[in-house]
Amino acid sequence: MNPNVIKTDPVLSTYYADLHIHIGRTGYGDAVKISGSRDLTFVGIAKEAAERKGIDLIGIIDAHSPVVQRDIIEALDSGEMTEIDGGGIGYKGTVILLGTELEVREPGRKEFHLLAYFRTLKEMESFTDYLSRYMKNVNLSSQRVYVPAMELQREIISRGGIFVPAHIFTPHKGIYGSTAHRMEEVLDLSLISAVELGLSSDTEMAGYISELDRYPFLTNSDAHSLAKIGREYNELAMAEASFDEFKLALQSQAGRRIEANYGLNPRLGKYHRTYCALCSSILDEEQISEERCPYCGRDTKLIHGVLDRILSISDRETPLVSDHRPPYHYQVPLEFIPGLGKVKLRMLIEAFGSEMAILHRVSEVDLASIVGNELAGLIVRARNGELGLSAGGGGTYGRVSL
């Protein structure tokens, strides 16, 4: 597909996309994301997405690393993978977007993370050459880049890249969560392609901030293990899985669009509510305005949660979600469902092909034929966002309560 030619009357199909997946190690054992699983290799991620998860478009966001690029080149040279015409790397039925997660810090402010995606390996290699002049270790994930954020934006866009602020509300290096009340304080708003909501927020919560009205929302897993791939994802209407089509979907051009966001109920997110690190208490809804922990009386160890942060910086009394926004579906990942262990999940995948099939297409009757009525009912309730939840906070995920 020529990126300068848009086919205006294509046959559009549904594609599932998770665009924030880390590399833990290379095929040679080099560490990339220190906290990532060792089996999160470039090839390992592609196989998991294509053969088990059923994810059509994945963003591997450590592809700036030269040692990861070595793995990519080997996969291309061997014929195991191919660069596709529309941008991206194809493996079986899945396409990989080459991305990066970087950290920047403006003077007098805390650091925040951003994502960037490039069309080809050549463009990513060019960006790596640029980064190597301003990073201490270009082989590692999520490293600090010692340049102004707006300069970094321009470098990304000048290479035809897509720029996305990452997990924008989290207290751990989200732009709203730790850096600024408004993105315009540190970024060029005209060079932002979309924003990533993060695991502890949703479309309605983002609707408290009017600055976000112009941007599409992405929901991604930020996976640090193979099992976490697809815990949040996006449903896209596109002509094919590719960089060019994804860019059109973000711009809602020629019929391409984000059809839906699928994510955790924010209560399951590990930074949803304010948390006291001294006494391990999570503050509930009635304690939003508390400046001290109501349980131990201390204020020095409060980790402010996403909901509380949004309410403190909002410029609306009630959230506004415009009609053009795609629906946000609360969906509990299969691994969260009580009683659905590895053996039974493997039985389901062997029967129905992938986790996406289980979550979206298989009937309750067919599920019950493999794992019984009780588990089948829980899967359908998870699919419909009907399971009870307890809130997470302070780095601890919420829980499903039956």
C-alpha positions as a LaTeX table, in Angstrom:
\begin{tabular}{lrrr}
\hline
Residue & $x$ (\AA) & $y$ (\AA) & $z$ (\AA) \\
\hline
Met1 & 0.00 & 0.00 & 0.00 \\
Asn2 & 1.38 & 3.41 & $-1.02$ \\
Pro3 & 0.97 & 5.69 & 2.03 \\
Asn4 & 0.18 & 8.62 & $-0.30$ \\
Val5 & $-2.71$ & 6.80 & $-1.97$ \\
Ile6 & $-5.85$ & 6.13 & 0.08 \\
Lys7 & $-8.29$ & 3.55 & $-1.19$ \\
Thr8 & $-11.59$ & 5.22 & $-0.36$ \\
Asp9 & $-13.95$ & 2.31 & $-0.98$ \\
Pro10 & $-12.19$ & $-0.71$ & 0.52 \\
Val11 & $-13.73$ & $-3.72$ & 2.16 \\
Leu12 & $-13.08$ & $-3.03$ & 5.85 \\
Ser13 & $-12.68$ & $-5.78$ & 8.41 \\
Thr14 & $-12.30$ & $-5.97$ & 12.17 \\
Tyr15 & $-8.78$ & $-6.17$ & 13.59 \\
Tyr16 & $-7.75$ & $-6.45$ & 17.23 \\
Ala17 & $-4.71$ & $-4.41$ & 18.23 \\
Asp18 & $-2.53$ & $-4.27$ & 21.36 \\
Leu19 & 0.12 & $-1.64$ & 20.80 \\
His20 & 2.25 & $-1.60$ & 23.96 \\
Ile21 & 4.24 & $-4.80$ & 24.45 \\
His22 & 7.74 & $-4.92$ & 25.92 \\
Ile23 & 10.78 & $-6.99$ & 25.00 \\
Gly24 & 12.19 & $-8.71$ & 28.08 \\
Arg25 & 15.21 & $-10.37$ & 26.48 \\
Thr26 & 16.62 & $-10.82$ & 22.99 \\
Gly27 & 17.02 & $-14.20$ & 21.37 \\
Tyr28 & 20.63 & $-14.13$ & 22.59 \\
Gly29 & 19.65 & $-13.34$ & 26.20 \\
Asp30 & 20.44 & $-9.61$ & 26.22 \\
Ala31 & 18.29 & $-7.74$ & 28.76 \\
Val32 & 16.06 & $-5.04$ & 27.30 \\
Lys33 & 13.17 & $-4.45$ & 29.73 \\
Ile34 & 14.73 & $-5.45$ & 33.05 \\
Ser35 & 11.32 & $-6.09$ & 34.67 \\
Gly36 & 10.05 & $-7.99$ & 31.63 \\
Ser37 & 9.80 & $-11.76$ & 31.33 \\
Arg38 & 12.69 & $-13.57$ & 29.65 \\
Asp39 & 10.33 & $-15.19$ & 27.14 \\
Leu40 & 9.24 & $-11.78$ & 25.84 \\
Thr41 & 11.48 & $-12.00$ & 22.78 \\
Phe42 & 10.60 & $-10.48$ & 19.42 \\
Val43 & 9.78 & $-13.87$ & 17.90 \\
Gly44 & 8.15 & $-15.14$ & 21.10 \\
Ile45 & 5.76 & $-12.17$ & 21.22 \\
Ala46 & 4.82 & $-12.64$ & 17.56 \\
Lys47 & 4.06 & $-16.34$ & 18.12 \\
Glu48 & 1.99 & $-15.66$ & 21.25 \\
Ala49 & $-0.05$ & $-12.96$ & 19.50 \\
Ala50 & $-0.64$ & $-14.97$ & 16.33 \\
Glu51 & $-1.06$ & $-18.49$ & 17.69 \\
Arg52 & $-2.62$ & $-18.05$ & 21.12 \\
Lys53 & $-4.01$ & $-14.56$ & 21.66 \\
Gly54 & $-5.52$ & $-13.91$ & 18.23 \\
Ile55 & $-4.22$ & $-10.32$ & 18.15 \\
Asp56 & $-3.94$ & $-9.03$ & 14.57 \\
Leu57 & $-1.80$ & $-5.93$ & 15.13 \\
Ile58 & 0.80 & $-5.63$ & 17.89 \\
Gly59 & 3.09 & $-2.78$ & 18.83 \\
Ile60 & 6.47 & $-3.91$ & 20.13 \\
Ile61 & 7.73 & $-0.78$ & 21.83 \\
Asp62 & 11.39 & $-1.68$ & 22.37 \\
Ala63 & 12.24 & $-1.93$ & 18.67 \\
His64 & 14.60 & 1.06 & 18.94 \\
Ser65 & 17.14 & $-1.19$ & 20.70 \\
Pro66 & 20.00 & $-2.28$ & 18.40 \\
Val67 & 20.09 & $-5.74$ & 20.00 \\
Val68 & 16.36 & $-6.13$ & 19.28 \\
Gln69 & 16.94 & $-4.92$ & 15.72 \\
Arg70 & 19.46 & $-7.73$ & 15.34 \\
Asp71 & 16.68 & $-10.21$ & 16.16 \\
Ile72 & 14.34 & $-8.49$ & 13.70 \\
Ile73 & 16.90 & $-8.64$ & 10.88 \\
Glu74 & 17.54 & $-12.33$ & 11.53 \\
Ala75 & 13.80 & $-13.09$ & 11.42 \\
Leu76 & 13.52 & $-11.20$ & 8.12 \\
Asp77 & 16.62 & $-12.78$ & 6.59 \\
Ser78 & 15.44 & $-16.28$ & 7.49 \\
Gly79 & 12.08 & $-15.71$ & 5.86 \\
Glu80 & 10.23 & $-16.34$ & 9.13 \\
Met81 & 8.90 & $-12.78$ & 8.92 \\
Thr82 & 8.49 & $-10.25$ & 6.10 \\
Glu83 & 8.21 & $-6.47$ & 5.83 \\
Ile84 & 4.78 & $-5.77$ & 4.37 \\
Asp85 & 3.92 & $-3.10$ & 1.79 \\
Gly86 & 1.68 & $-1.11$ & 4.12 \\
Gly87 & 4.32 & $-0.81$ & 6.83 \\
Gly88 & 5.05 & $-3.28$ & 9.59 \\
Ile89 & 6.40 & $-6.81$ & 9.82 \\
Gly90 & 4.21 & $-9.79$ & 9.07 \\
Tyr91 & 4.22 & $-13.08$ & 10.95 \\
Lys92 & 1.49 & $-15.53$ & 9.97 \\
Gly93 & $-1.75$ & $-13.58$ & 10.43 \\
Thr94 & $-0.28$ & $-10.93$ & 12.74 \\
Val95 & 1.46 & $-7.66$ & 11.86 \\
Ile96 & 4.04 & $-6.06$ & 14.15 \\
Leu97 & 4.40 & $-2.29$ & 14.39 \\
Leu98 & 7.89 & $-1.17$ & 15.35 \\
Gly99 & 7.62 & 1.15 & 18.33 \\
Thr100 & 9.52 & 2.61 & 21.24 \\
Glu101 & 8.74 & 3.83 & 24.75 \\
Leu102 & 10.89 & 6.71 & 25.94 \\
Glu103 & 11.19 & 8.88 & 29.02 \\
Val104 & 11.59 & 12.67 & 28.99 \\
Arg105 & 11.83 & 15.23 & 31.72 \\
Glu106 & 11.30 & 18.96 & 31.43 \\
Pro107 & 13.12 & 21.34 & 33.81 \\
Gly108 & 11.39 & 21.60 & 37.17 \\
Arg109 & 8.98 & 18.74 & 36.42 \\
Lys110 & 8.81 & 15.01 & 36.94 \\
Glu111 & 9.47 & 12.63 & 34.07 \\
Phe112 & 6.84 & 11.06 & 31.80 \\
His113 & 6.70 & 8.34 & 29.15 \\
Leu114 & 5.76 & 8.51 & 25.49 \\
Leu115 & 5.29 & 6.04 & 22.66 \\
Ala116 & 6.33 & 6.33 & 19.02 \\
Tyr117 & 5.76 & 4.01 & 16.06 \\
Phe118 & 7.53 & 3.95 & 12.69 \\
Arg119 & 6.55 & 2.51 & 9.33 \\
Thr120 & 9.72 & 0.59 & 8.48 \\
Leu121 & 12.79 & $-0.86$ & 10.14 \\
Lys122 & 14.89 & 1.63 & 8.18 \\
Glu123 & 13.03 & 4.56 & 9.76 \\
Met124 & 13.37 & 3.00 & 13.21 \\
Glu125 & 17.11 & 2.53 & 12.66 \\
Ser126 & 17.39 & 6.20 & 11.68 \\
Phe127 & 15.61 & 7.16 & 14.90 \\
Thr128 & 17.94 & 4.89 & 16.89 \\
Asp129 & 20.93 & 6.75 & 15.44 \\
Tyr130 & 19.39 & 9.98 & 16.71 \\
Leu131 & 18.56 & 8.55 & 20.15 \\
Ser132 & 22.05 & 7.14 & 20.68 \\
Arg133 & 23.40 & 10.69 & 20.95 \\
Tyr134 & 21.06 & 11.56 & 23.83 \\
Met135 & 20.64 & 8.31 & 25.80 \\
Lys136 & 22.98 & 6.59 & 28.24 \\
Asn137 & 22.06 & 3.08 & 27.05 \\
Val138 & 20.09 & 2.86 & 23.82 \\
Asn139 & 19.75 & $-0.93$ & 24.15 \\
Leu140 & 17.44 & $-0.72$ & 27.19 \\
Ser141 & 13.70 & $-0.07$ & 27.39 \\
Ser142 & 11.97 & 3.12 & 28.57 \\
Gln143 & 15.18 & 5.08 & 29.02 \\
Arg144 & 15.59 & 8.82 & 29.55 \\
Val145 & 16.23 & 10.88 & 26.42 \\
Tyr146 & 18.06 & 14.08 & 27.30 \\
Val147 & 16.31 & 16.43 & 24.87 \\
Pro148 & 13.25 & 18.70 & 25.21 \\
Ala149 & 10.00 & 16.86 & 24.70 \\
Met150 & 8.92 & 19.05 & 21.79 \\
Glu151 & 12.21 & 18.43 & 19.99 \\
Leu152 & 11.63 & 14.70 & 20.38 \\
Gln153 & 8.13 & 15.12 & 18.96 \\
Arg154 & 9.52 & 16.86 & 15.88 \\
Glu155 & 12.13 & 14.15 & 15.34 \\
Ile156 & 9.42 & 11.47 & 15.44 \\
Ile157 & 6.99 & 13.26 & 13.14 \\
Ser158 & 9.74 & 14.22 & 10.65 \\
Arg159 & 10.33 & 10.49 & 10.11 \\
Gly160 & 6.66 & 9.86 & 9.44 \\
Gly161 & 6.13 & 8.47 & 12.91 \\
Ile162 & 3.12 & 8.33 & 15.21 \\
Phe163 & 3.45 & 10.09 & 18.59 \\
Val164 & 1.38 & 8.90 & 21.59 \\
Pro165 & 1.76 & 9.96 & 25.25 \\
Ala166 & 1.80 & 6.73 & 27.28 \\
His167 & $-0.49$ & 5.69 & 30.19 \\
Ile168 & $-1.30$ & 9.35 & 30.63 \\
Phe169 & $-2.92$ & 9.25 & 34.08 \\
Thr170 & $-0.74$ & 6.85 & 36.04 \\
Pro171 & 1.25 & 8.27 & 38.97 \\
His172 & 4.22 & 6.29 & 37.67 \\
Lys173 & 5.43 & 8.48 & 34.78 \\
Gly174 & 2.14 & 9.42 & 33.15 \\
Ile175 & 2.05 & 12.97 & 31.77 \\
Tyr176 & $-1.06$ & 13.95 & 33.77 \\
Gly177 & $-0.29$ & 11.61 & 36.64 \\
Ser178 & 3.11 & 13.03 & 37.51 \\
Thr179 & 4.18 & 15.88 & 35.20 \\
Ala180 & 1.58 & 18.51 & 34.32 \\
His181 & $-2.04$ & 19.57 & 34.68 \\
Arg182 & $-2.23$ & 20.00 & 30.88 \\
Met183 & $-0.25$ & 18.44 & 28.05 \\
Glu184 & 0.12 & 21.85 & 26.41 \\
Glu185 & 2.55 & 22.79 & 29.18 \\
Val186 & 5.17 & 20.37 & 27.84 \\
Leu187 & 4.08 & 19.14 & 24.37 \\
Asp188 & 3.08 & 20.50 & 20.97 \\
Leu189 & $-0.57$ & 19.50 & 20.86 \\
Ser190 & $-0.62$ & 19.53 & 17.06 \\
Leu191 & 1.94 & 16.71 & 16.91 \\
Ile192 & 0.01 & 14.23 & 19.10 \\
Ser193 & $-1.64$ & 11.39 & 17.15 \\
Ala194 & $-3.53$ & 9.76 & 20.05 \\
Val195 & $-3.25$ & 9.20 & 23.81 \\
Glu196 & $-2.99$ & 5.95 & 25.74 \\
Leu197 & $-5.38$ & 5.86 & 28.69 \\
Gly198 & $-3.60$ & 3.28 & 30.85 \\
Leu199 & $-4.96$ & 0.44 & 32.98 \\
Ser200 & $-6.55$ & 2.53 & 35.73 \\
Ser201 & $-8.70$ & 4.86 & 33.63 \\
Asp202 & $-11.35$ & 4.80 & 30.93 \\
Thr203 & $-13.07$ & 7.04 & 28.38 \\
Glu204 & $-15.49$ & 8.56 & 30.89 \\
Met205 & $-12.72$ & 9.46 & 33.34 \\
Ala206 & $-10.74$ & 11.13 & 30.53 \\
Gly207 & $-13.86$ & 13.16 & 29.74 \\
Tyr208 & $-13.17$ & 15.36 & 32.77 \\
Ile209 & $-10.35$ & 17.09 & 30.83 \\
Ser210 & $-11.39$ & 19.15 & 27.80 \\
Glu211 & $-7.88$ & 19.18 & 26.33 \\
Leu212 & $-8.36$ & 15.52 & 25.41 \\
Asp213 & $-11.51$ & 16.01 & 23.33 \\
Arg214 & $-9.58$ & 16.19 & 20.05 \\
Tyr215 & $-7.60$ & 12.95 & 20.43 \\
Pro216 & $-8.45$ & 9.30 & 19.84 \\
Phe217 & $-7.97$ & 7.01 & 22.84 \\
Leu218 & $-5.95$ & 3.80 & 22.83 \\
Thr219 & $-6.19$ & 0.98 & 25.37 \\
Asn220 & $-3.11$ & $-1.27$ & 25.47 \\
Ser221 & $-1.76$ & $-3.95$ & 27.76 \\
Asp222 & 1.72 & $-2.56$ & 28.62 \\
Ala223 & 2.58 & $-6.25$ & 28.80 \\
His224 & 5.63 & $-7.34$ & 30.82 \\
Ser225 & 4.88 & $-11.06$ & 30.25 \\
Leu226 & 3.35 & $-13.14$ & 27.48 \\
Ala227 & 0.23 & $-13.79$ & 29.56 \\
Lys228 & $-0.52$ & $-10.06$ & 29.81 \\
Ile229 & $-0.64$ & $-9.51$ & 26.05 \\
Gly230 & $-4.19$ & $-8.52$ & 25.14 \\
Arg231 & $-5.41$ & $-7.70$ & 28.66 \\
Glu232 & $-6.38$ & $-4.36$ & 27.08 \\
Tyr233 & $-6.75$ & $-3.85$ & 23.32 \\
Asn234 & $-8.49$ & $-1.95$ & 20.56 \\
Glu235 & $-10.96$ & $-3.00$ & 17.87 \\
Leu236 & $-10.12$ & $-1.31$ & 14.57 \\
Ala237 & $-11.96$ & $-1.11$ & 11.24 \\
Met238 & $-9.30$ & $-1.24$ & 8.53 \\
Ala239 & $-8.64$ & $-2.67$ & 5.07 \\
Glu240 & $-5.64$ & $-4.61$ & 6.40 \\
Ala241 & $-3.40$ & $-4.80$ & 9.43 \\
Ser242 & $-0.57$ & $-2.35$ & 8.65 \\
Phe243 & 1.06 & 0.89 & 9.77 \\
Asp244 & $-0.64$ & 2.91 & 7.02 \\
Glu245 & $-4.09$ & 1.59 & 7.89 \\
Phe246 & $-3.53$ & 2.13 & 11.60 \\
Lys247 & $-2.56$ & 5.74 & 10.94 \\
Leu248 & $-5.75$ & 6.22 & 8.91 \\
Ala249 & $-7.80$ & 4.66 & 11.72 \\
Leu250 & $-6.36$ & 7.15 & 14.23 \\
Gln251 & $-7.35$ & 9.97 & 11.85 \\
Ser252 & $-10.78$ & 8.44 & 11.14 \\
Gln253 & $-10.09$ & 8.76 & 7.41 \\
Ala254 & $-11.72$ & 6.92 & 4.49 \\
Gly255 & $-13.91$ & 4.85 & 6.79 \\
Arg256 & $-11.06$ & 3.55 & 8.91 \\
Arg257 & $-11.66$ & 4.07 & 12.61 \\
Ile258 & $-11.36$ & 2.82 & 16.15 \\
Glu259 & $-14.51$ & 0.77 & 16.62 \\
Ala260 & $-14.12$ & 0.08 & 20.35 \\
Asn261 & $-11.71$ & 0.09 & 23.25 \\
Tyr262 & $-11.55$ & $-2.98$ & 25.47 \\
Gly263 & $-10.00$ & $-2.58$ & 28.88 \\
Leu264 & $-10.02$ & $-3.41$ & 32.52 \\
Asn265 & $-12.65$ & $-1.78$ & 34.61 \\
Pro266 & $-10.53$ & 0.98 & 36.17 \\
Arg267 & $-11.24$ & $-0.51$ & 39.61 \\
Leu268 & $-9.02$ & $-3.45$ & 38.62 \\
Gly269 & $-6.11$ & $-1.15$ & 37.73 \\
Lys270 & $-3.26$ & $-1.09$ & 40.21 \\
Tyr271 & $-3.17$ & 2.73 & 40.42 \\
His272 & $-6.91$ & 3.43 & 40.47 \\
Arg273 & $-7.30$ & 4.70 & 44.05 \\
Thr274 & $-5.09$ & 6.58 & 46.45 \\
Tyr275 & $-3.05$ & 4.22 & 48.61 \\
Cys276 & $-1.17$ & 4.58 & 51.87 \\
Ala277 & 2.24 & 2.91 & 51.58 \\
Leu278 & 2.66 & 2.94 & 55.38 \\
Cys279 & $-0.42$ & 1.01 & 56.43 \\
Ser280 & $-1.35$ & $-0.53$ & 53.03 \\
Ser281 & $-4.85$ & 0.98 & 53.04 \\
Ile282 & $-6.77$ & 1.96 & 49.90 \\
Leu283 & $-8.93$ & 5.06 & 50.34 \\
Asp284 & $-12.49$ & 4.56 & 49.14 \\
Glu285 & $-14.79$ & 6.95 & 47.26 \\
Glu286 & $-15.88$ & 8.79 & 50.41 \\
Gln287 & $-12.28$ & 9.69 & 51.19 \\
Ile288 & $-11.28$ & 11.31 & 47.89 \\
Ser289 & $-10.59$ & 14.70 & 49.50 \\
Glu290 & $-8.50$ & 13.28 & 52.33 \\
Glu291 & $-4.98$ & 14.77 & 52.55 \\
Arg292 & $-3.98$ & 12.35 & 55.29 \\
Cys293 & $-4.56$ & 8.65 & 55.57 \\
Pro294 & $-7.73$ & 8.24 & 57.66 \\
Tyr295 & $-6.35$ & 4.96 & 59.02 \\
Cys296 & $-2.86$ & 5.88 & 60.23 \\
Gly297 & $-2.97$ & 9.68 & 60.06 \\
Arg298 & 0.15 & 10.08 & 57.91 \\
Asp299 & 0.37 & 12.05 & 54.67 \\
Thr300 & 3.95 & 11.46 & 53.58 \\
Lys301 & 3.32 & 8.03 & 52.06 \\
Leu302 & 0.09 & 8.61 & 50.12 \\
Ile303 & 0.32 & 7.40 & 46.52 \\
His304 & $-2.39$ & 9.34 & 44.74 \\
Gly305 & $-4.58$ & 7.22 & 42.50 \\
Val306 & $-5.67$ & 7.92 & 38.96 \\
Leu307 & $-9.28$ & 8.77 & 39.79 \\
Asp308 & $-8.28$ & 11.18 & 42.54 \\
Arg309 & $-5.66$ & 12.82 & 40.33 \\
Ile310 & $-8.13$ & 13.33 & 37.48 \\
Leu311 & $-10.69$ & 14.91 & 39.79 \\
Ser312 & $-8.04$ & 17.25 & 41.21 \\
Ile313 & $-6.97$ & 18.58 & 37.77 \\
Ser314 & $-10.29$ & 18.38 & 35.92 \\
Asp315 & $-11.77$ & 21.45 & 34.22 \\
Arg316 & $-15.28$ & 19.97 & 34.13 \\
Glu317 & $-17.63$ & 19.15 & 36.97 \\
Thr318 & $-18.99$ & 16.17 & 35.06 \\
Pro319 & $-17.29$ & 14.18 & 32.29 \\
Leu320 & $-18.17$ & 14.86 & 28.66 \\
Val321 & $-18.02$ & 11.94 & 26.23 \\
Ser322 & $-18.92$ & 13.04 & 22.70 \\
Asp323 & $-21.00$ & 10.95 & 20.35 \\
His324 & $-18.02$ & 10.31 & 18.06 \\
Arg325 & $-16.18$ & 8.37 & 20.75 \\
Pro326 & $-16.16$ & 4.59 & 20.27 \\
Pro327 & $-17.57$ & 2.57 & 23.16 \\
Tyr328 & $-15.30$ & 1.51 & 26.00 \\
His329 & $-16.06$ & $-2.06$ & 26.99 \\
Tyr330 & $-15.08$ & $-3.27$ & 30.44 \\
Gln331 & $-13.67$ & $-6.73$ & 29.99 \\
Val332 & $-12.00$ & $-8.89$ & 32.58 \\
Pro333 & $-9.04$ & $-10.79$ & 31.06 \\
Leu334 & $-9.35$ & $-14.55$ & 31.08 \\
Glu335 & $-6.46$ & $-14.89$ & 33.53 \\
Phe336 & $-8.43$ & $-12.88$ & 36.14 \\
Ile337 & $-11.38$ & $-15.28$ & 36.14 \\
Pro338 & $-11.46$ & $-17.41$ & 39.31 \\
Gly339 & $-11.11$ & $-21.12$ & 38.58 \\
Leu340 & $-9.90$ & $-20.69$ & 34.99 \\
Gly341 & $-6.37$ & $-22.03$ & 35.33 \\
Lys342 & $-3.74$ & $-22.76$ & 32.69 \\
Val343 & $-5.01$ & $-26.26$ & 31.92 \\
Lys344 & $-8.62$ & $-25.24$ & 31.27 \\
Leu345 & $-7.55$ & $-22.15$ & 29.34 \\
Arg346 & $-5.36$ & $-24.34$ & 27.14 \\
Met347 & $-8.33$ & $-26.64$ & 26.53 \\
Leu348 & $-10.42$ & $-23.66$ & 25.41 \\
Ile349 & $-7.72$ & $-22.37$ & 23.07 \\
Glu350 & $-7.23$ & $-25.81$ & 21.55 \\
Ala351 & $-10.98$ & $-26.01$ & 20.96 \\
Phe352 & $-11.63$ & $-22.49$ & 19.67 \\
Gly353 & $-8.33$ & $-21.17$ & 18.37 \\
Ser354 & $-7.48$ & $-18.06$ & 20.38 \\
Glu355 & $-8.33$ & $-15.89$ & 23.37 \\
Met356 & $-10.01$ & $-13.34$ & 21.08 \\
Ala357 & $-12.32$ & $-16.06$ & 19.81 \\
Ile358 & $-13.17$ & $-17.09$ & 23.37 \\
Leu359 & $-13.82$ & $-13.51$ & 24.45 \\
His360 & $-15.81$ & $-12.41$ & 21.41 \\
Arg361 & $-17.23$ & $-15.22$ & 19.32 \\
Val362 & $-17.78$ & $-18.50$ & 21.15 \\
Ser363 & $-21.26$ & $-19.08$ & 22.60 \\
Glu364 & $-21.84$ & $-19.89$ & 26.25 \\
Val365 & $-23.14$ & $-23.32$ & 25.25 \\
Asp366 & $-19.96$ & $-24.11$ & 23.34 \\
Leu367 & $-17.78$ & $-22.83$ & 26.18 \\
Ala368 & $-19.69$ & $-25.03$ & 28.63 \\
Ser369 & $-19.03$ & $-28.08$ & 26.47 \\
Ile370 & $-15.32$ & $-27.68$ & 27.29 \\
Val371 & $-15.13$ & $-26.22$ & 30.83 \\
Gly372 & $-18.61$ & $-26.68$ & 32.29 \\
Asn373 & $-21.53$ & $-24.37$ & 32.96 \\
Glu374 & $-20.08$ & $-22.46$ & 35.91 \\
Leu375 & $-16.87$ & $-21.36$ & 34.20 \\
Ala376 & $-18.68$ & $-20.69$ & 30.94 \\
Gly377 & $-21.06$ & $-18.40$ & 32.81 \\
Leu378 & $-18.15$ & $-16.53$ & 34.39 \\
Ile379 & $-16.49$ & $-16.04$ & 31.01 \\
Val380 & $-19.68$ & $-14.58$ & 29.55 \\
Arg381 & $-20.13$ & $-12.33$ & 32.58 \\
Ala382 & $-16.52$ & $-11.19$ & 32.17 \\
Arg383 & $-17.19$ & $-10.56$ & 28.47 \\
Asn384 & $-20.16$ & $-8.40$ & 29.41 \\
Gly385 & $-18.46$ & $-6.54$ & 32.26 \\
Glu386 & $-20.79$ & $-8.03$ & 34.87 \\
Leu387 & $-18.35$ & $-9.44$ & 37.45 \\
Gly388 & $-18.01$ & $-7.77$ & 40.85 \\
Leu389 & $-14.72$ & $-5.98$ & 41.50 \\
Ser390 & $-12.70$ & $-4.64$ & 44.40 \\
Ala391 & $-10.56$ & $-1.55$ & 43.76 \\
Gly392 & $-6.81$ & $-1.63$ & 43.24 \\
Gly393 & $-4.27$ & 0.96 & 44.35 \\
Gly394 & $-0.65$ & 1.59 & 45.24 \\
Gly395 & 0.70 & $-0.88$ & 42.67 \\
Thr396 & $-1.67$ & $-3.73$ & 43.61 \\
Tyr397 & $-4.31$ & $-4.86$ & 41.10 \\
Gly398 & $-7.96$ & $-4.99$ & 42.07 \\
Arg399 & $-9.70$ & $-8.35$ & 42.27 \\
Val400 & $-12.70$ & $-10.09$ & 40.84 \\
Ser401 & $-15.22$ & $-10.86$ & 43.57 \\
Leu402 & $-17.95$ & $-13.42$ & 42.94 \\
\hline
\end{tabular}
